[in-house]
Tab-separated table of C-alpha atoms and ligand atoms in Angstrom:
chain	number	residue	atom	x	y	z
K	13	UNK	CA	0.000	0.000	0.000
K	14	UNK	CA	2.965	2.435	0.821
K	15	UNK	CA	3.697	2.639	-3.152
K	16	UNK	CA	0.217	3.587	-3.919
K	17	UNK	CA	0.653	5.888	-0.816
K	18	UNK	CA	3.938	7.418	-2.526
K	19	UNK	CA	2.567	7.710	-5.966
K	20	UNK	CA	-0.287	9.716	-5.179
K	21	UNK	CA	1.043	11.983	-2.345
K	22	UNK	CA	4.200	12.704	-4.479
K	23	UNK	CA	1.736	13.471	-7.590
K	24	UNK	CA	0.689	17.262	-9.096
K	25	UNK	CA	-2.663	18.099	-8.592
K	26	UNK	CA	-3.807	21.280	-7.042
K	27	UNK	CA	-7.461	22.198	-7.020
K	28	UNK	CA	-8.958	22.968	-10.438
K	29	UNK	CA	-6.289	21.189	-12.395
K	30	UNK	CA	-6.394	17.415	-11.289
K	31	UNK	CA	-6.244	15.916	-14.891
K	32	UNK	CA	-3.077	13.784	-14.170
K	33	UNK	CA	-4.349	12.963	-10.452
K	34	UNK	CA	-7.532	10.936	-12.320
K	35	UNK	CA	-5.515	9.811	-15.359
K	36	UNK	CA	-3.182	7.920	-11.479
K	37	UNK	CA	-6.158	6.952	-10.053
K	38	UNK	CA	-8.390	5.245	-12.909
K	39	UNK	CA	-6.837	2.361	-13.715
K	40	UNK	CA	-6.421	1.924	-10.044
K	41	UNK	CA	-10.030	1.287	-9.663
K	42	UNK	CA	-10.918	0.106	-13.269
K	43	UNK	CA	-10.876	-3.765	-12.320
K	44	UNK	CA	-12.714	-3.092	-8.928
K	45	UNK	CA	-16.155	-1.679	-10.593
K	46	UNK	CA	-18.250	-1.591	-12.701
K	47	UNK	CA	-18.999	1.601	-14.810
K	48	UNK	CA	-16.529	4.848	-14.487
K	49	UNK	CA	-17.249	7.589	-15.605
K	50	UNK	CA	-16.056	11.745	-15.926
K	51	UNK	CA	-18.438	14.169	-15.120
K	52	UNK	CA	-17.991	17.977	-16.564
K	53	UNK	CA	-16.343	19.604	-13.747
K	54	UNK	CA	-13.709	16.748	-13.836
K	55	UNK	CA	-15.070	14.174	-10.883
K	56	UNK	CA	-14.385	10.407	-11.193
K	57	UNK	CA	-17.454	8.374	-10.611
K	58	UNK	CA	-16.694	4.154	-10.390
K	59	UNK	CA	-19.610	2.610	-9.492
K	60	UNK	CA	-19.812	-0.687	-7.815
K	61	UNK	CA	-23.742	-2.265	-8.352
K	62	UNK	CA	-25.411	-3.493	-5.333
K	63	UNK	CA	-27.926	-6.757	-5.804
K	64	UNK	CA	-30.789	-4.581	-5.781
K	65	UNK	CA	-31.321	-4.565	-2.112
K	66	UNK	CA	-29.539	-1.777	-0.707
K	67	UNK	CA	-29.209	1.950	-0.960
K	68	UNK	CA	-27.527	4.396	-3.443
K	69	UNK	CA	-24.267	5.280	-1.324
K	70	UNK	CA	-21.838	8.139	-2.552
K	71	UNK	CA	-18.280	7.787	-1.247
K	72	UNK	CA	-16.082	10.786	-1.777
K	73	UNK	CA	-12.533	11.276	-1.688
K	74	UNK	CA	-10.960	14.702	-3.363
K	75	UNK	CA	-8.266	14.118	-6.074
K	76	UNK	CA	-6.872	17.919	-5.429
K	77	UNK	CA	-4.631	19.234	-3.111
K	78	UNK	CA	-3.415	22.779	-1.668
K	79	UNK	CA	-1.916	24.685	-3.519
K	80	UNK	CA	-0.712	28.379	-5.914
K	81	UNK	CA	-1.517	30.138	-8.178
K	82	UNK	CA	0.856	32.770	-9.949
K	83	UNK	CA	-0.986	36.404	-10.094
K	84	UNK	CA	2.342	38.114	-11.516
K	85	UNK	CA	5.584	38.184	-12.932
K	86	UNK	CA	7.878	40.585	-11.911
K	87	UNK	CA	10.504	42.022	-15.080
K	88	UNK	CA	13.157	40.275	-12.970
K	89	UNK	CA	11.326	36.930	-12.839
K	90	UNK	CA	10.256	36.734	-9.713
K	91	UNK	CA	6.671	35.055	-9.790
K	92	UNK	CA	4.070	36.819	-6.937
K	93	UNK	CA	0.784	34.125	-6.410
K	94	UNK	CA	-2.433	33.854	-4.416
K	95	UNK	CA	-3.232	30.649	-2.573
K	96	UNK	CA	-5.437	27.887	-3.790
K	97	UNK	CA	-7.477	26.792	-0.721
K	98	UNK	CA	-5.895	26.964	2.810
K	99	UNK	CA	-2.122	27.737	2.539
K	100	UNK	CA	-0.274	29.059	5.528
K	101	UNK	CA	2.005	31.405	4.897
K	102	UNK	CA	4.558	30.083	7.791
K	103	UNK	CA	4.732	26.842	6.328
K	104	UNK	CA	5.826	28.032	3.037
K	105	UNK	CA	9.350	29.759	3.413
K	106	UNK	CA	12.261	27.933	1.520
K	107	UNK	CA	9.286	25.517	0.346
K	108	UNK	CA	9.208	24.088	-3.083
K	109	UNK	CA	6.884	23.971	-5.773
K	110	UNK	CA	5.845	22.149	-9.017
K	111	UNK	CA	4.105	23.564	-11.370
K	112	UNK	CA	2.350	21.229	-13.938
K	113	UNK	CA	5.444	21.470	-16.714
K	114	UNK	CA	7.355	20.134	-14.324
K	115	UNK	CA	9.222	23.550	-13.798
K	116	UNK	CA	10.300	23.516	-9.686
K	117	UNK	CA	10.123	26.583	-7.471
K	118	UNK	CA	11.611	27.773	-4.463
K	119	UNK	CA	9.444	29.869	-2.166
K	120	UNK	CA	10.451	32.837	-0.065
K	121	UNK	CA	9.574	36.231	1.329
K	122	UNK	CA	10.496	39.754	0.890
K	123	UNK	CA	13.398	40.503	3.782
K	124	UNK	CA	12.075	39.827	7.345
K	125	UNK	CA	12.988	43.532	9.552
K	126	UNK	CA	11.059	41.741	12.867
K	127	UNK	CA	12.394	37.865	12.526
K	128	UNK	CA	9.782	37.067	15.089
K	129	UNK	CA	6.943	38.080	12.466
K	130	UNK	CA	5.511	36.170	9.573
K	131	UNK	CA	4.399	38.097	6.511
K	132	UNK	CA	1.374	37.751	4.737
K	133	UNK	CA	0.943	35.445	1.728
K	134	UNK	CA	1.255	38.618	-0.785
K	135	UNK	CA	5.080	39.577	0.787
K	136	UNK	CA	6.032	36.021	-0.478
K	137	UNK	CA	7.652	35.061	-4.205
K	138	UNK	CA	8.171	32.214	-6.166
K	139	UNK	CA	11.846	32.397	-7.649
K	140	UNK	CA	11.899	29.461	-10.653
K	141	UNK	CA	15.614	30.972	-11.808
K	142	UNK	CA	14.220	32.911	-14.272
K	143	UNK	CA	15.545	36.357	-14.841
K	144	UNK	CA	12.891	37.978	-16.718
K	145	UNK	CA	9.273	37.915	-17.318
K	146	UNK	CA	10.450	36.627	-21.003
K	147	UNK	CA	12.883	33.842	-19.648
K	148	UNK	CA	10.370	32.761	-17.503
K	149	UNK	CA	8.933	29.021	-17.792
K	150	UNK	CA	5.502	29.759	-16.329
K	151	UNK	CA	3.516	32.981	-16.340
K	152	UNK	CA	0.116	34.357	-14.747
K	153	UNK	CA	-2.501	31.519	-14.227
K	154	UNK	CA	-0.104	28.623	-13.651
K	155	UNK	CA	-1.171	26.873	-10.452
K	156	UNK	CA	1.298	24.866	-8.232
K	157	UNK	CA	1.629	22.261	-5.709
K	158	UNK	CA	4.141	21.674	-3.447
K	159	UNK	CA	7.288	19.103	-3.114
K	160	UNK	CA	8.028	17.132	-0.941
K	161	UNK	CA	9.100	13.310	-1.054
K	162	UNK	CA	6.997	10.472	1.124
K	163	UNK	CA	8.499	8.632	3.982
K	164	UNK	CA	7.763	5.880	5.801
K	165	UNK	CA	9.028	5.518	9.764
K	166	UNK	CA	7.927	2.046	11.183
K	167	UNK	CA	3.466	2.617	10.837
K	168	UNK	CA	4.107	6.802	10.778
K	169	UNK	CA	3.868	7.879	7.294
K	170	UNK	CA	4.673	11.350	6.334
K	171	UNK	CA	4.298	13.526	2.943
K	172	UNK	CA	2.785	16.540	1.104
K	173	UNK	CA	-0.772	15.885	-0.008
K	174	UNK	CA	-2.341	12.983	2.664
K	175	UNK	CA	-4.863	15.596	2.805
K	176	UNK	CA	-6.575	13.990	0.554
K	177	UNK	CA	-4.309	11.370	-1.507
K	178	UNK	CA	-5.070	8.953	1.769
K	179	UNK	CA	-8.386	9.150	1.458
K	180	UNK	CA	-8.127	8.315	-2.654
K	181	UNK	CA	-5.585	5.677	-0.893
K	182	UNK	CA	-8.758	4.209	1.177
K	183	UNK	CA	-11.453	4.212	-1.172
K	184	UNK	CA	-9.324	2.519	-3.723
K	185	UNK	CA	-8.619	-0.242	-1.031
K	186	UNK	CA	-12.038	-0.752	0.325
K	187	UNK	CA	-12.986	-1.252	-3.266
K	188	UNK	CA	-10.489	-4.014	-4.105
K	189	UNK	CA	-11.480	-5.502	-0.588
K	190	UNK	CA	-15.578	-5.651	-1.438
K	191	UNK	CA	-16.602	-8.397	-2.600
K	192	UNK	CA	-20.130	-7.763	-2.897
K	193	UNK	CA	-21.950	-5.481	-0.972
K	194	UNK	CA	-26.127	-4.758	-1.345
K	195	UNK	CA	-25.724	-0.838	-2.330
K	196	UNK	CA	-25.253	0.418	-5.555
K	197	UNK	CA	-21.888	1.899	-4.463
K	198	UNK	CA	-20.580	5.390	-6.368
K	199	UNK	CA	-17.019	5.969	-5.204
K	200	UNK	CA	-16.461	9.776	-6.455
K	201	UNK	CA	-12.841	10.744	-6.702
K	202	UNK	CA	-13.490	14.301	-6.371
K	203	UNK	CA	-12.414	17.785	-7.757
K	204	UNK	CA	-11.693	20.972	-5.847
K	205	UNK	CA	-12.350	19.902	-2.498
K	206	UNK	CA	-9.580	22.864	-1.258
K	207	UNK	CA	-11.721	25.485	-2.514
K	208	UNK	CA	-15.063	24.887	-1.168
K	209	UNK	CA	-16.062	21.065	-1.740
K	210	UNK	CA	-17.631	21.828	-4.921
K	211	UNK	CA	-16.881	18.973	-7.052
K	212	UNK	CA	-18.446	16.616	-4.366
K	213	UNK	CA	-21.460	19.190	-4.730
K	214	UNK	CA	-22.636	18.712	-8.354
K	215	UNK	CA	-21.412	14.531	-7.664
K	216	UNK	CA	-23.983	14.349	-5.366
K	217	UNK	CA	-26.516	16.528	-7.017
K	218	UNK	CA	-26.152	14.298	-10.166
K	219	UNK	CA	-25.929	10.818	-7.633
K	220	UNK	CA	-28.712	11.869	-5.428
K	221	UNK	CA	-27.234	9.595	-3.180
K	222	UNK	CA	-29.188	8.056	-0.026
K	223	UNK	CA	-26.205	7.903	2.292
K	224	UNK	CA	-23.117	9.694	1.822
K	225	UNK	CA	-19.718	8.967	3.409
K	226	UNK	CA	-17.001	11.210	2.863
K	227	UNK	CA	-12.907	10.224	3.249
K	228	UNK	CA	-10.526	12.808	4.361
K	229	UNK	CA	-8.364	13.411	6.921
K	230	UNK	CA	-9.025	15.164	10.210
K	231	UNK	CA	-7.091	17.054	13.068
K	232	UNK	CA	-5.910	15.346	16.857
K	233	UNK	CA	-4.793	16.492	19.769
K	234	UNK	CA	-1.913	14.653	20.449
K	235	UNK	CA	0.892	16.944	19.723
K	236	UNK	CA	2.787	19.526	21.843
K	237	UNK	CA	-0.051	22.251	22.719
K	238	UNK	CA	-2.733	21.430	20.885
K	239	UNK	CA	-5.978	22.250	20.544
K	240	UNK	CA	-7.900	19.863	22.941
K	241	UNK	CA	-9.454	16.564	20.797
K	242	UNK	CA	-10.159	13.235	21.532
K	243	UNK	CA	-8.449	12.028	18.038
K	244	UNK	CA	-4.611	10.646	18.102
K	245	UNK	CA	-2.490	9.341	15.613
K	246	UNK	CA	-2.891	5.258	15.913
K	247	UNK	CA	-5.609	4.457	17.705
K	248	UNK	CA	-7.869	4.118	15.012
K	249	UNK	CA	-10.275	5.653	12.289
K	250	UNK	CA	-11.945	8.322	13.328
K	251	UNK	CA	-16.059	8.561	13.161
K	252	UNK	CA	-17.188	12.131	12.523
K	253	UNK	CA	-19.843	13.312	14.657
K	254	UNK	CA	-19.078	17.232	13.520
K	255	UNK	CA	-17.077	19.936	11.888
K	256	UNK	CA	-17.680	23.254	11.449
K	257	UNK	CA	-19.779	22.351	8.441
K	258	UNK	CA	-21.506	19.428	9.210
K	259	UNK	CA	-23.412	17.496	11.901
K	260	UNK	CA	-23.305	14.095	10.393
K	261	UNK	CA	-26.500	11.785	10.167
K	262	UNK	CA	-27.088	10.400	13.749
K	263	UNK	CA	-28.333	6.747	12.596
K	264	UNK	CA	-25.066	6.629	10.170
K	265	UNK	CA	-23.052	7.281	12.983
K	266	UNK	CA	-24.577	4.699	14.744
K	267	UNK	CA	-24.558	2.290	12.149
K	268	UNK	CA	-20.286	3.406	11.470
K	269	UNK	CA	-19.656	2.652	15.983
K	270	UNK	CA	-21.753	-1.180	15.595
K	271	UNK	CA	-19.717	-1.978	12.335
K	272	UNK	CA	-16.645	-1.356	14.012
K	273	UNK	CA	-17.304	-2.825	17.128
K	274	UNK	CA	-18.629	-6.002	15.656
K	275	UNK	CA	-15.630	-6.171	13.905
K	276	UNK	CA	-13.179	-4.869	16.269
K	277	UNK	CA	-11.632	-2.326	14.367
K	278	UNK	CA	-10.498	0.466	16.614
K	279	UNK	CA	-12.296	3.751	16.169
K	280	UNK	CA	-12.298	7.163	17.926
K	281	UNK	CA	-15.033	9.850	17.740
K	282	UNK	CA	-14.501	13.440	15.750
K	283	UNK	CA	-15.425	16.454	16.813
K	284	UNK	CA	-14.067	18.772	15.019
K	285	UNK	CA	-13.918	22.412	15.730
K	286	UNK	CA	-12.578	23.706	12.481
K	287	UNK	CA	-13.013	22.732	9.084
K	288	UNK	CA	-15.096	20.646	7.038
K	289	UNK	CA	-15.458	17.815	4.369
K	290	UNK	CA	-17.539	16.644	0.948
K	291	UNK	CA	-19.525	15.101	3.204
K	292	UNK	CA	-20.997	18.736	4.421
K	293	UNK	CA	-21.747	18.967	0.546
K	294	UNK	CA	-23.304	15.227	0.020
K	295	UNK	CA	-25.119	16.217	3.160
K	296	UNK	CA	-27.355	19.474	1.997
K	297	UNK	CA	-26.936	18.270	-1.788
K	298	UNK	CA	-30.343	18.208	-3.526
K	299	UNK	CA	-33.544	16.716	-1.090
K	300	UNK	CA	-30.329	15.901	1.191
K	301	UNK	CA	-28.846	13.064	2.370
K	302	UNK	CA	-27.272	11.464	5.255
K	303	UNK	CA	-24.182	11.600	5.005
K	304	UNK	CA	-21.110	11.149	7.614
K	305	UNK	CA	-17.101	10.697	7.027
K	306	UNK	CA	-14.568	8.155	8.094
K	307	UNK	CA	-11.290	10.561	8.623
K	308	UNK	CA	-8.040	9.092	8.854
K	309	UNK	CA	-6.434	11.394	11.992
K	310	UNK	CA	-3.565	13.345	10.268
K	311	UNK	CA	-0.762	15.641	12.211
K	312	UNK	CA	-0.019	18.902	10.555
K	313	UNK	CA	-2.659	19.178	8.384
K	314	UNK	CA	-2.259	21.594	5.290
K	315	UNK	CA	1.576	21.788	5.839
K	316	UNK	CA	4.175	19.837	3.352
K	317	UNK	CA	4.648	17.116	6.146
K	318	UNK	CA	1.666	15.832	6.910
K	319	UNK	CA	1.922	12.736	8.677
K	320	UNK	CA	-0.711	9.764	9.558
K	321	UNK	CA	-0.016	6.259	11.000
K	322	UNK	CA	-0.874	2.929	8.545
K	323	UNK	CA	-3.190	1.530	11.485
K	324	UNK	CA	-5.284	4.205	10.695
K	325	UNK	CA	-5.734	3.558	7.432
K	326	UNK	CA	-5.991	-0.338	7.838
K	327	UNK	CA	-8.756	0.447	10.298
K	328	UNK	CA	-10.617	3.101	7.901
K	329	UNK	CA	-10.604	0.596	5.234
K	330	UNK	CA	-11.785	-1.979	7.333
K	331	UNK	CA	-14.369	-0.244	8.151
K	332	UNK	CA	-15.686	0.958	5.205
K	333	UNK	CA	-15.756	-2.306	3.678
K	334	UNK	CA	-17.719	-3.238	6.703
K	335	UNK	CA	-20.125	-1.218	6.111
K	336	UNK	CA	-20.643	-1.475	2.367
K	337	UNK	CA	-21.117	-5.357	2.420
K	338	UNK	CA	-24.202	-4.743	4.914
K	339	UNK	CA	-27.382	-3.629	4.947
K	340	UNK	CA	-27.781	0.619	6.181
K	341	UNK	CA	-30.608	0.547	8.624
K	342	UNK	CA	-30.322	4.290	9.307
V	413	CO	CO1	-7.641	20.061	3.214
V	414	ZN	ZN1	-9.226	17.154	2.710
């Protein structure tokens, strides 16, 4: 699983231009379904068919990733940007970036006169060793992720992009682990997550799904003063019960706790106090939906390095299969 892990993490894709991202995942999940298809604002839909029994289930898990976006070139070639979704600007200095021809950029600010002060996200340049706007391999409009290679330290596995390539990582797995399940299952790789979970939006809006599950990663609370939460890094998937978005579907949250105890997969319970997920879209999509999210417990969440532990992701998969291969009562 660690070189599907490392493939994807390590792959291009900020929000709005995933194209290569789905062109990775697809024949990932070919063999495992049974219709795919590419819907206009770029989603991947495979759909697994239930026997007829079941409910219409949307699983999401966003392609894209944080990211930049160049808004100027200066005549010396220095390249100014604007973020794509939630990029903090003190986890960008002597960063790197990719932009989608491959050209690599360092990242860095305009000179610091308090060292004890951050500046804002417009203070901060791209320099790609260009020396003019002519020289210059990219120009206005270009959008960038960042680089950073995965690791793997015993179960702790680190890189750029878990947020949401682990989640991809999951949905592909639970897939190749169904074996037959009662739903009509529509695993939706989606598009620009980052920016406001709208590819999820017109997914489900197409799907009309019954139930909705969102994977994506969440916060904890288990490293040097944090925020208070009852989520840490290895002691299982995490069951969302809310976000800033979203209070998920009480019956699906009960169904998620009996799947996992029944099959003793280790689980904790999410609140969390910022952010949100597709799920918040599946949720209020159309008639609505309930809809909840298995989140893999991630440190350092929107920074190159952010790290989650395999048992995590065993246990989300686990459980996800669980609960596709039996009936919903919600
Ligand atoms: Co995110
Ligand atoms: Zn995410």
């Amino acid at each position: 699983m660690n070189e599907l892990i490392k493939k994807l993490t390590e792959a291009y894709g900020p929000s709005g231009f995933e194209d290569g991202m789905r062109d990775l995942i697809r024949p990932e999940i070919e063999p495992y379904v049974d219709e795919i298809s590419v819907d206009a604002m770029g989603n991947l839909i495979a759909v697994k068919k239930g026997d007829g029994s079941g409910l219409k289930v949307m699983l999401a898990a966003h392609m894209d990733e944080i990211g930049v976006m160049v808004s100027h070139v200066t005549k010396e070639g220095f390249l100014r940007f604007t973020n794509i979704g939630g990029v903090y600007p003190h986890t960008l200095m002597g960063g790197r970036v990719q932009f989608a021809n491959g050209t690599i950029g360092v990242v860095h600010s305009d000179r610091l006169t308090d060292r004890g002060k951050i500046h804002p996200l417009n203070k901060f340049f791209i320099d790609v060793g260009a020396t003019s706007r002519e020289d210059c391999p990219v120009g206005v409009g270009d959008a960038a992720g960042f680089v950073r290679p995965f690791i793997a330290q015993g179960s702790r596995l680190t890189a750029k992009s878990m947020d949401d390539r682990i989640g991809c990582v999951v949905a592909i797995e639970a897939m190749k682990k169904l074996a037959s399940t009662p739903h009509d299952v529509y695993c939706v790789f989606s598009v620009q997550e980052e920016v406001g979970t709208r590819g999820a939006m017109v997914s489900a809006n197409g799907i009309s799904p019954d139930v909705g599950i969102a994977l994506d990663v969440t916060g904890v609370g288990d490293v040097p003063e944090a925020r208070p939460m009852d989520v840490s890094l290895g002691k299982g998937a995490a069951i969302k019960v809310k976000d800033a978005g979203m209070i998920a579907h009480v019956g699906l949250v009960k169904v998620m706790k009996q799947r996992a105890e029944e099959a003793n997969i280790p689980y904790q319970l999410e609140v969390l106090e910022g952010g949100s997920t597709d799920a918040r879209s599946i949720q209020i999509s159309n008639a609505g939906s309930a809809a909840g999210c298995i989140s893999i417990p991630c440190r350092y969440v929107h920074s190159p390095s952010e790290t989650v532990d395999a048992r995590d992701v065993e246990a989300s998969i686990n459980l996800l299969v669980e609960i596709l291969s039996k009936p919903i009562a919600l």
